[in-house]
mmCIF file of N, CA, C and O in Angstrom:
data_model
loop_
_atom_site.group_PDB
_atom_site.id
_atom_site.type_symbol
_atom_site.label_atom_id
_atom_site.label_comp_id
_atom_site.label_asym_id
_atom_site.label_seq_id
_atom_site.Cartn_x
_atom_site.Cartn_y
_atom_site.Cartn_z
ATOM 1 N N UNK A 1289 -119.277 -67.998 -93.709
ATOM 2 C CA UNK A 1289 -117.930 -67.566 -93.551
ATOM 3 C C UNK A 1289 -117.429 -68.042 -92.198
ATOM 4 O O UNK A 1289 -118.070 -67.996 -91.148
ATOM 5 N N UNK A 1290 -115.872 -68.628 -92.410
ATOM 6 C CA UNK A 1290 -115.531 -68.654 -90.836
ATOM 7 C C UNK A 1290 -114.035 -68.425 -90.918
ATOM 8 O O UNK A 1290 -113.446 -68.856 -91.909
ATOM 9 N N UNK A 1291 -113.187 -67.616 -89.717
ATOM 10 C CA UNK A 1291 -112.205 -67.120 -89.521
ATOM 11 C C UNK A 1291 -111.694 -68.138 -88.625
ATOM 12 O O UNK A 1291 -112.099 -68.536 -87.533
ATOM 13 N N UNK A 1292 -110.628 -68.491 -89.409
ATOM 14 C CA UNK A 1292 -109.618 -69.668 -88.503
ATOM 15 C C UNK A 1292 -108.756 -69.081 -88.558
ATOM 16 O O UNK A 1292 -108.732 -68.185 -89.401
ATOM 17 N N UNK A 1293 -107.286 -69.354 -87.435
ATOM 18 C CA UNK A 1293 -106.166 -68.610 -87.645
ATOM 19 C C UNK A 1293 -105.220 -69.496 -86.423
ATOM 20 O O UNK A 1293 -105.734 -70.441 -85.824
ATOM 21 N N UNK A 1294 -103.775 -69.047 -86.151
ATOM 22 C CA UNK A 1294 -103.011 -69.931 -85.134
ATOM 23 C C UNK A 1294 -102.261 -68.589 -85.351
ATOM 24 O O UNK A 1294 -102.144 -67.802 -86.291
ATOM 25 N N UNK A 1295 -101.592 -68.705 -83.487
ATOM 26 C CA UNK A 1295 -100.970 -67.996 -82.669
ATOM 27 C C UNK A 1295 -99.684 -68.743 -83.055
ATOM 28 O O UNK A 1295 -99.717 -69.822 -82.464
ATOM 29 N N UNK A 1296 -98.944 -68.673 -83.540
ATOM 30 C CA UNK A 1296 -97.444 -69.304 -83.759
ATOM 31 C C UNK A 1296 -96.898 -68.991 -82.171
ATOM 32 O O UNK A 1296 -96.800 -69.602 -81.106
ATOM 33 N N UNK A 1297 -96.641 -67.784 -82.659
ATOM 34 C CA UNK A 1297 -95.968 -67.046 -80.480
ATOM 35 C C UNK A 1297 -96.454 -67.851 -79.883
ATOM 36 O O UNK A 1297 -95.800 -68.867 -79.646
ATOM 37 N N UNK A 1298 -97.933 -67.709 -79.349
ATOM 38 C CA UNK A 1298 -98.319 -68.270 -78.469
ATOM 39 C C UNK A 1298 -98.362 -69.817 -78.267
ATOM 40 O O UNK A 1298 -97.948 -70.355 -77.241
ATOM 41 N N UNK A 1299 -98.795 -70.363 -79.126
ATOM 42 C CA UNK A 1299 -98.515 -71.581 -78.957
ATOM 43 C C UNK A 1299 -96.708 -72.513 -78.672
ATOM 44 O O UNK A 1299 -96.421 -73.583 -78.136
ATOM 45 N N UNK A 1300 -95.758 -71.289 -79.435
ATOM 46 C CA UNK A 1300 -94.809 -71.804 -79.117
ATOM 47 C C UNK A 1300 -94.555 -71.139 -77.223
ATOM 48 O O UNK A 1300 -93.902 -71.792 -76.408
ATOM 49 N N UNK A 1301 -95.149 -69.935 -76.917
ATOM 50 C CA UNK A 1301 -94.796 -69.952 -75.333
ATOM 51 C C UNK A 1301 -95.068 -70.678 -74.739
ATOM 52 O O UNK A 1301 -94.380 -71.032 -73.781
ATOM 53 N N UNK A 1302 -96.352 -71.285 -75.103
ATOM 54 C CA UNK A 1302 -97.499 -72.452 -73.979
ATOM 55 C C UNK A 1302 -96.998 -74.207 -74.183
ATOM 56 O O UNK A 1302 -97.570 -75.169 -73.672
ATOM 57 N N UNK A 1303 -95.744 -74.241 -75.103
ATOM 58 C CA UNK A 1303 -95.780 -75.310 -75.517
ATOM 59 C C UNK A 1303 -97.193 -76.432 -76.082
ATOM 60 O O UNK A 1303 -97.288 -77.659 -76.105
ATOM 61 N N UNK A 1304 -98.076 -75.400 -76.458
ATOM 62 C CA UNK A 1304 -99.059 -76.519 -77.784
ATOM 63 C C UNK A 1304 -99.415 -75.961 -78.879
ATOM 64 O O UNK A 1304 -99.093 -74.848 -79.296
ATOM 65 N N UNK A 1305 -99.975 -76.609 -79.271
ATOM 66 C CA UNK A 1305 -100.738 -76.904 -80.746
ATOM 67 C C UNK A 1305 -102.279 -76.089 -80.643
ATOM 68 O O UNK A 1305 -103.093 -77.011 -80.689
ATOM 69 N N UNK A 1306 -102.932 -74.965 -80.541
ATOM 70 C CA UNK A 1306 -103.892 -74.842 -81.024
ATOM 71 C C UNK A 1306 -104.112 -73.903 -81.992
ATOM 72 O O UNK A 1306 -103.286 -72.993 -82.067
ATOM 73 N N UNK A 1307 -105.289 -73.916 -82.956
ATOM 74 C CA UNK A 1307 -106.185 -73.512 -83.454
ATOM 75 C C UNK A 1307 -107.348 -72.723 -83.533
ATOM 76 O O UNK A 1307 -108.355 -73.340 -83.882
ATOM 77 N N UNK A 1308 -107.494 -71.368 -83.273
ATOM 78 C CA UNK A 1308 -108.975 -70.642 -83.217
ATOM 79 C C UNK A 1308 -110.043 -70.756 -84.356
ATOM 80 O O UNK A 1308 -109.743 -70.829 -85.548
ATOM 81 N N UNK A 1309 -111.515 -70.764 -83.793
ATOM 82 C CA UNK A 1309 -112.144 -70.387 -85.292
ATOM 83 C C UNK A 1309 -112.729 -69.045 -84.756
ATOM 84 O O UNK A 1309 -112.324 -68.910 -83.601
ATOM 85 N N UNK A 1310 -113.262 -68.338 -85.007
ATOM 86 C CA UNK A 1310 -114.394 -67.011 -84.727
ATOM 87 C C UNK A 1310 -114.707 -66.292 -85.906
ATOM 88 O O UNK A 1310 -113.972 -65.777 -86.748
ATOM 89 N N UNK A 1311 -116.104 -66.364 -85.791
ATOM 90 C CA UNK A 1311 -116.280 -65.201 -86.847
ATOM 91 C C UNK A 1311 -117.127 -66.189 -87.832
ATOM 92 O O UNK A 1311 -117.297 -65.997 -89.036
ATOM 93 N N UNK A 1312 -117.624 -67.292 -87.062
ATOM 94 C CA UNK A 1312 -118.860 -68.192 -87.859
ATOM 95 C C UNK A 1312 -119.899 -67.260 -88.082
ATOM 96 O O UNK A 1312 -120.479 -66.658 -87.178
ATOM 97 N N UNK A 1313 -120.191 -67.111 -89.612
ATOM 98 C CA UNK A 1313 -121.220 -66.546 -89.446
ATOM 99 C C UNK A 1313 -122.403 -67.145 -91.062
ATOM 100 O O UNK A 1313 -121.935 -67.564 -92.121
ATOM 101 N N UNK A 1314 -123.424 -67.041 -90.849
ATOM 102 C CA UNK A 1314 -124.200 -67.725 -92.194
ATOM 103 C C UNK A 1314 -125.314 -66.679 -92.539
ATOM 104 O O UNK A 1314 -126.116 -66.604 -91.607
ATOM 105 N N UNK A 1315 -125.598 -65.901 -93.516
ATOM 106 C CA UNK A 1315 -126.191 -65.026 -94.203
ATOM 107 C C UNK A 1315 -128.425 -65.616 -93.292
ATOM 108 O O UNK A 1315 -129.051 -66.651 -93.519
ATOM 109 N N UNK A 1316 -128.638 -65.011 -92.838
ATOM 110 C CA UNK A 1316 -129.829 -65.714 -92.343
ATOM 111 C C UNK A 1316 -130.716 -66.126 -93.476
ATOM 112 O O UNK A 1316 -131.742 -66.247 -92.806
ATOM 113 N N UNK A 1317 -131.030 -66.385 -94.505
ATOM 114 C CA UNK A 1317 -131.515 -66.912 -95.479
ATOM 115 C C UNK A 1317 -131.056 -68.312 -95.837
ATOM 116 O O UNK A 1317 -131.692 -69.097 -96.541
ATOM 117 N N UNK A 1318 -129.832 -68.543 -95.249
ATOM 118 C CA UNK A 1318 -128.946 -70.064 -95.227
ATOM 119 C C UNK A 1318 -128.937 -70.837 -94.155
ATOM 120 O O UNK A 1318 -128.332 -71.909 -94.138
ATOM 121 N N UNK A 1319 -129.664 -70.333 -93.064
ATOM 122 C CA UNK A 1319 -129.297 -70.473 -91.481
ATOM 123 C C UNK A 1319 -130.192 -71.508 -91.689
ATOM 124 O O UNK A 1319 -130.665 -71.547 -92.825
ATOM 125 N N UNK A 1320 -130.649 -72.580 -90.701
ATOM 126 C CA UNK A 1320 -130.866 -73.648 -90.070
ATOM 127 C C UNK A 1320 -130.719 -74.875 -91.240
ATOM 128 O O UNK A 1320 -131.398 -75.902 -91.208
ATOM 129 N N UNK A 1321 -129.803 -74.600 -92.172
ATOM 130 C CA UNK A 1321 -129.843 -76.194 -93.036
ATOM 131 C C UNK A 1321 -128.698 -76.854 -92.917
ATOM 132 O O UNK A 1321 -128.365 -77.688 -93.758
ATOM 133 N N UNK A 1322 -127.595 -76.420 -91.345
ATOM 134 C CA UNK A 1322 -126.289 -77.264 -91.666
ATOM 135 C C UNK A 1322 -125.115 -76.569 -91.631
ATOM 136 O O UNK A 1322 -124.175 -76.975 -90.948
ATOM 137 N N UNK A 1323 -125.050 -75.548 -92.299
ATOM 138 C CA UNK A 1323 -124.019 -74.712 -92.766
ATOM 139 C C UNK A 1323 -122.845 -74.633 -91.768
ATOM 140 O O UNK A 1323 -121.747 -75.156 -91.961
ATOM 141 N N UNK A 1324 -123.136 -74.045 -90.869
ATOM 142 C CA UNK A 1324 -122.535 -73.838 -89.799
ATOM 143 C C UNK A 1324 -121.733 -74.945 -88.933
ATOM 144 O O UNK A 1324 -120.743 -74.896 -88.203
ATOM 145 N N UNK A 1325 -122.217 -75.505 -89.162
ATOM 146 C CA UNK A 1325 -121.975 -77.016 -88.831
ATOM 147 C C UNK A 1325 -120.834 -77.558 -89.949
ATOM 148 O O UNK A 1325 -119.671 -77.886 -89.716
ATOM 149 N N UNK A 1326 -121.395 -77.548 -90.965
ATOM 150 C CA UNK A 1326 -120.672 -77.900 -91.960
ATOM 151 C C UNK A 1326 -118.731 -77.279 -92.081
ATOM 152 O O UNK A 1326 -117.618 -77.791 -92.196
ATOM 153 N N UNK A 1327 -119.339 -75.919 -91.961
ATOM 154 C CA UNK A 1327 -118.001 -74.698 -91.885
ATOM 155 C C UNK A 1327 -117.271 -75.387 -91.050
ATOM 156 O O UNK A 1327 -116.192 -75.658 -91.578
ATOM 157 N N UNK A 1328 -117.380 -75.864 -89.809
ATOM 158 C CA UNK A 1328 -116.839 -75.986 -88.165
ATOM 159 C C UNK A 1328 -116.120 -77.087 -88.746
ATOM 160 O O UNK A 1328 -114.901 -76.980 -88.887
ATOM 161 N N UNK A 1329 -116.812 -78.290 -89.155
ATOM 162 C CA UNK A 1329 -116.351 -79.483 -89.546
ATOM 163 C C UNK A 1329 -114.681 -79.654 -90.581
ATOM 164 O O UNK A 1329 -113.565 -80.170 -90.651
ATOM 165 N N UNK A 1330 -115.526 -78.893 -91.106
ATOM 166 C CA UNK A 1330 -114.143 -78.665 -92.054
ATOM 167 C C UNK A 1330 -113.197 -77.252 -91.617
ATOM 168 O O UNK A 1330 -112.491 -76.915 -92.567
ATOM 169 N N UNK A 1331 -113.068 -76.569 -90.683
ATOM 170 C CA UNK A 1331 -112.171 -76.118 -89.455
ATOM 171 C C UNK A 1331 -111.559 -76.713 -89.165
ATOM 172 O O UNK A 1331 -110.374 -76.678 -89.497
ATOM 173 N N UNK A 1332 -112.252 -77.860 -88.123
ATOM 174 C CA UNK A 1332 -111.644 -78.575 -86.841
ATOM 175 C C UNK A 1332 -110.535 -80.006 -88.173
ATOM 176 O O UNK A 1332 -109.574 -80.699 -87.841
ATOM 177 N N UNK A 1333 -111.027 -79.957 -89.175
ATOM 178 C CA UNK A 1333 -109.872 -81.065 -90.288
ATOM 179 C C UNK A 1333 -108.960 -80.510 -90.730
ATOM 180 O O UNK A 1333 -107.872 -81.027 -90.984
ATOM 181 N N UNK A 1334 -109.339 -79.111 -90.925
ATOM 182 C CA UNK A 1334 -108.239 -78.122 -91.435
ATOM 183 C C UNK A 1334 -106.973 -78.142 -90.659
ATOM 184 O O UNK A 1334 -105.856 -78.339 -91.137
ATOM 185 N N UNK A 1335 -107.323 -77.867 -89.140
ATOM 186 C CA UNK A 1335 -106.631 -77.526 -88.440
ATOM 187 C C UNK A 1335 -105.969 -78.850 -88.137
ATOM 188 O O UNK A 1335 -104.746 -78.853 -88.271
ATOM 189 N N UNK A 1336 -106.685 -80.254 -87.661
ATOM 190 C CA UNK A 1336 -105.797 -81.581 -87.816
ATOM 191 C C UNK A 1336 -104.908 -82.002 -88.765
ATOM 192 O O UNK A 1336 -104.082 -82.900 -88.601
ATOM 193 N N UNK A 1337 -105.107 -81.229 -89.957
ATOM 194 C CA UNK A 1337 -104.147 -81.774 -91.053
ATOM 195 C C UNK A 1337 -103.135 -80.906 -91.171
ATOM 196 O O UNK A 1337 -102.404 -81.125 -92.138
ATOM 197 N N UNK A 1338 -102.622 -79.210 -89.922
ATOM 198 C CA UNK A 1338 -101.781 -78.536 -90.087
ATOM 199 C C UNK A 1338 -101.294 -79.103 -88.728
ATOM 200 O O UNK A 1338 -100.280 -78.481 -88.412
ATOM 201 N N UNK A 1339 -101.638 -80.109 -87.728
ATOM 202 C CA UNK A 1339 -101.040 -80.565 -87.046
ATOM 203 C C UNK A 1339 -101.382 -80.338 -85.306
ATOM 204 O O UNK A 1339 -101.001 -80.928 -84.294
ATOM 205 N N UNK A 1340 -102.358 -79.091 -85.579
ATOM 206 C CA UNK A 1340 -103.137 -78.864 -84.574
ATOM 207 C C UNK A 1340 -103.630 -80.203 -83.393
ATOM 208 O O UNK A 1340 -104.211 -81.244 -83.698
ATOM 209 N N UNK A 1341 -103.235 -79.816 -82.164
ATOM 210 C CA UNK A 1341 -104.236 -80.825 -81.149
ATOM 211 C C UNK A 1341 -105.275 -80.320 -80.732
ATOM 212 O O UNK A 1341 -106.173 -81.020 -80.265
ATOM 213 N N UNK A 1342 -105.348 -79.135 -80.811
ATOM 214 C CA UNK A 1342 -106.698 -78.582 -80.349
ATOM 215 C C UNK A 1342 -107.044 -77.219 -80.974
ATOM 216 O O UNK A 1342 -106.230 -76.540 -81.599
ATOM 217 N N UNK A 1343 -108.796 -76.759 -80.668
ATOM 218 C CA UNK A 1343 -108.932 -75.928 -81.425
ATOM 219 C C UNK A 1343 -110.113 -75.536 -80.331
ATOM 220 O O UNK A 1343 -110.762 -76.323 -79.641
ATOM 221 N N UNK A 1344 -110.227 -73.739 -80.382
ATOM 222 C CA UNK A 1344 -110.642 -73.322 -79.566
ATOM 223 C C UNK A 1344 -111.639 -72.136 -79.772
ATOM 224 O O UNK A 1344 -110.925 -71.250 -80.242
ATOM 225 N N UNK A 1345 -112.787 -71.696 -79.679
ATOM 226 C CA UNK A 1345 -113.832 -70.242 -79.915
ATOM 227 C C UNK A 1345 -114.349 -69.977 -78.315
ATOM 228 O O UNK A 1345 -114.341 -70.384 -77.154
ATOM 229 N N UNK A 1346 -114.814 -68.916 -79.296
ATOM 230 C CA UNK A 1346 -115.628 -68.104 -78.129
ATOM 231 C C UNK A 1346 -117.165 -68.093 -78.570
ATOM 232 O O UNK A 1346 -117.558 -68.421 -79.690
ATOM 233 N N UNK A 1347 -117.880 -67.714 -77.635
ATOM 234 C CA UNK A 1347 -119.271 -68.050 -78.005
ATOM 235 C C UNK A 1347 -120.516 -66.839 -77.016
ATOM 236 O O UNK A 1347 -120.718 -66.917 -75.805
ATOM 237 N N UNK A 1348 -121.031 -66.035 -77.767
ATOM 238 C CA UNK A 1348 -122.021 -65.314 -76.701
ATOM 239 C C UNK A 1348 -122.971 -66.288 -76.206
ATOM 240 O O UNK A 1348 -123.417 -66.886 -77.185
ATOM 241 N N UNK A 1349 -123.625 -66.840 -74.841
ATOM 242 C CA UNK A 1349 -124.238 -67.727 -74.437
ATOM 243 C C UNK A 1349 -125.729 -67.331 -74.437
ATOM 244 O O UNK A 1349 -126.675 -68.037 -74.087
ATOM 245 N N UNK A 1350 -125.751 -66.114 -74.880
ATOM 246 C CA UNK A 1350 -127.154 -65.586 -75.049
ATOM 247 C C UNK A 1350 -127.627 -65.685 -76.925
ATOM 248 O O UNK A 1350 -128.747 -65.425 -77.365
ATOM 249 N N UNK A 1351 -126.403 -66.133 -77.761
ATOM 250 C CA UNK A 1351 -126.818 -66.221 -79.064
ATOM 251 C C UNK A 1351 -128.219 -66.616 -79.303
ATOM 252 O O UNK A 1351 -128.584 -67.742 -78.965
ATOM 253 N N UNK A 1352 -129.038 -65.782 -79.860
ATOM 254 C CA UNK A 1352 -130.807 -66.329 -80.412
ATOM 255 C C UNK A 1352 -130.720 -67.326 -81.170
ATOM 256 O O UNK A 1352 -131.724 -68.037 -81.122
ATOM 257 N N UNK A 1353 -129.309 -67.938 -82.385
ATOM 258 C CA UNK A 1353 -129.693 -68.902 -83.230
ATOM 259 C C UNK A 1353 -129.050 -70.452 -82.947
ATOM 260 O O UNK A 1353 -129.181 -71.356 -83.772
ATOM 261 N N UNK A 1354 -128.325 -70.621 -81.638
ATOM 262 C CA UNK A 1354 -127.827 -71.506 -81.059
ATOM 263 C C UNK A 1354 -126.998 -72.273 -81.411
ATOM 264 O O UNK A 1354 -127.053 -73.460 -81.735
ATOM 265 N N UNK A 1355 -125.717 -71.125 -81.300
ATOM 266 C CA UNK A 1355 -124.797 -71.442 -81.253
ATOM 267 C C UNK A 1355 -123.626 -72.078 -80.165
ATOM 268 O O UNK A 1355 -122.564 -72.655 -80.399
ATOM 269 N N UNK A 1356 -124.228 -71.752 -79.001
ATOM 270 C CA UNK A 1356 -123.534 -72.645 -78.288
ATOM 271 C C UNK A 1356 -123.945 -74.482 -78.006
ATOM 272 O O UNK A 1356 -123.422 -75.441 -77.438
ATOM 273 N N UNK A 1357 -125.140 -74.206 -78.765
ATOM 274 C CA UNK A 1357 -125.920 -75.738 -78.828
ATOM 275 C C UNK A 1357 -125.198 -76.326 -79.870
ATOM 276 O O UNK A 1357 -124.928 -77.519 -79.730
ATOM 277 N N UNK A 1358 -124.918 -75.898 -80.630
ATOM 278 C CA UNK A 1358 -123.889 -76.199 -81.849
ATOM 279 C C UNK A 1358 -122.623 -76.597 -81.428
ATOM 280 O O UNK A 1358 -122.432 -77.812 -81.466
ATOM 281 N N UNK A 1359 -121.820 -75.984 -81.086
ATOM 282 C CA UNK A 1359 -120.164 -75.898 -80.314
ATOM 283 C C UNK A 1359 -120.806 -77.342 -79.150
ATOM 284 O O UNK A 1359 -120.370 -78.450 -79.464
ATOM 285 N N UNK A 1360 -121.269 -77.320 -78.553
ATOM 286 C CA UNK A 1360 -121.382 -78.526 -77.557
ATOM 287 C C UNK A 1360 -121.530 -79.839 -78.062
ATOM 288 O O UNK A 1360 -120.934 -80.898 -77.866
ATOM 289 N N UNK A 1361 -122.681 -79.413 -78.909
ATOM 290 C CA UNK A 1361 -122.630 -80.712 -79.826
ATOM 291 C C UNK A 1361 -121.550 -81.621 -80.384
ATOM 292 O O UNK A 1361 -121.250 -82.814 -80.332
ATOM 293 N N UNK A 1362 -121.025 -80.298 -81.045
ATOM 294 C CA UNK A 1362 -119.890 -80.939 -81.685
ATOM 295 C C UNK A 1362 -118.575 -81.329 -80.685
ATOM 296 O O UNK A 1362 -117.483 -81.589 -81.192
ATOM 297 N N UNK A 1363 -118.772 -81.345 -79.290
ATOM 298 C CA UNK A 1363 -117.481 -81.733 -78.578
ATOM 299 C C UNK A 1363 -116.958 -80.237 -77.634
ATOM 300 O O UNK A 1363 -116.439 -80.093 -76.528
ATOM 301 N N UNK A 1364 -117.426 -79.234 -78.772
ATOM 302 C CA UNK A 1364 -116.733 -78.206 -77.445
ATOM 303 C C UNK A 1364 -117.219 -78.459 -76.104
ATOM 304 O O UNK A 1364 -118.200 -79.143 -75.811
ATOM 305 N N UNK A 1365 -116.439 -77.844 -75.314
ATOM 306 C CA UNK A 1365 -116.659 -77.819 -74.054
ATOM 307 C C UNK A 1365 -116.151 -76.935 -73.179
ATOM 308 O O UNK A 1365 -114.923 -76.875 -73.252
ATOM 309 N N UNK A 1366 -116.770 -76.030 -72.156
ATOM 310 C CA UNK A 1366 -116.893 -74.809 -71.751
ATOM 311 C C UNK A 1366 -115.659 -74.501 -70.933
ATOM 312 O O UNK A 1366 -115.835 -75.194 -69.931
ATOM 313 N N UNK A 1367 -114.625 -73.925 -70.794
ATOM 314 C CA UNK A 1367 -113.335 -73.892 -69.812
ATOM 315 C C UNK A 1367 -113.149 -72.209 -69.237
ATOM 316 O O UNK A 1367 -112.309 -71.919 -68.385
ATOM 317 N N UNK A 1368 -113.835 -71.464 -69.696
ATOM 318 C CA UNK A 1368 -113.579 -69.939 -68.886
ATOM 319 C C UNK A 1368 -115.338 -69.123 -69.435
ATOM 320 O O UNK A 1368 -115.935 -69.312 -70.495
ATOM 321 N N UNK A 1369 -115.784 -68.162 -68.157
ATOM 322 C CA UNK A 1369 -116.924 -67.457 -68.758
ATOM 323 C C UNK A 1369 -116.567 -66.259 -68.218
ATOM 324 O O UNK A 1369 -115.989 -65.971 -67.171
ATOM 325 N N UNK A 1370 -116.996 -65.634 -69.082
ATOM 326 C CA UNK A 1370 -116.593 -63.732 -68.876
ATOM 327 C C UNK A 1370 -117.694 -62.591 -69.224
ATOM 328 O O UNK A 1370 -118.267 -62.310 -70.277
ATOM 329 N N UNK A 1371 -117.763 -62.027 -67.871
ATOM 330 C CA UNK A 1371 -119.476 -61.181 -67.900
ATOM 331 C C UNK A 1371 -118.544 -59.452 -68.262
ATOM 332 O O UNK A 1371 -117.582 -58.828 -67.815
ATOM 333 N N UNK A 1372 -119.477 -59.321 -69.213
ATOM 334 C CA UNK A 1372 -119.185 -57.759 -70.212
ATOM 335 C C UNK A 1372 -119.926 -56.693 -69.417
ATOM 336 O O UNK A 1372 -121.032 -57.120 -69.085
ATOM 337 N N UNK A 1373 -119.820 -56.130 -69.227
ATOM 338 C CA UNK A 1373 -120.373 -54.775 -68.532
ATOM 339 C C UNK A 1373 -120.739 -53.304 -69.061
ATOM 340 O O UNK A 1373 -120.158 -52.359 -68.527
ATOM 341 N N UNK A 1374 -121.395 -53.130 -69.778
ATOM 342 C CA UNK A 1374 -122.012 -51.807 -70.411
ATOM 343 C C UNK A 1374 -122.841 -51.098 -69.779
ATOM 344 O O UNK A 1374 -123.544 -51.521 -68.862
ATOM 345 N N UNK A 1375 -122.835 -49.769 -70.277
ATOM 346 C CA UNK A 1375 -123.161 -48.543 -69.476
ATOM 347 C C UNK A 1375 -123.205 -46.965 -70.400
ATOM 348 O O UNK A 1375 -122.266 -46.254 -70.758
ATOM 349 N N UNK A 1376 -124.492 -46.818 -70.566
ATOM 350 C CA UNK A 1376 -125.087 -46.085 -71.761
ATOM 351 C C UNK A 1376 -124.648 -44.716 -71.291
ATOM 352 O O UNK A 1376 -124.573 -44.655 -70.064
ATOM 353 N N UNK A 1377 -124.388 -43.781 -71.827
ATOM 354 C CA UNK A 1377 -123.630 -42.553 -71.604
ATOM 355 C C UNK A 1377 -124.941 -41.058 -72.358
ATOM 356 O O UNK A 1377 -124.610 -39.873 -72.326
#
């Protein structure tokens, strides 16, 4: 499964064109043959053929099944990092 979507607002405040995906996710019984990869691929065309220049996720950098090895691969490339802060009650 993957969640693509566009900010109309926003992109019309910022003057561009992008595209989010989030919410890649592959049942672990399907995991290391592609999939994920596959999903992204046909995202990042989706979004070129609605006119999109760019397309943008988020990524936990601690993911166990390597997903940010994935996103790099394919061209992403890293532009903001943001440390979460929890605190057990």
């Amino acid at each position: 499964m993957v969640l693509n979507w566009v900010d109309g607002e926003e992109n019309d405040t910022f003057q561009r064109q992008r595209g989010y995906t989030e919410g890649i996710l592959v049942r672990r019984f399907w995991r290391r043959r592609g999939l994920a990869r596959c999903l992204l691929v046909r995202s990042i065309e989706m979004f070129r053929q609605t006119g999109m220049e760019e397309t943008t996720l988020r990524v936990d950098t601690q993911n166990p099944y390597g997903a940010l090895r994935l996103y790099e691969s394919m061209g992403y490339r890293e532009v903001r990092r943001h440390a979460f802060f929890n605190k057990e009650m």
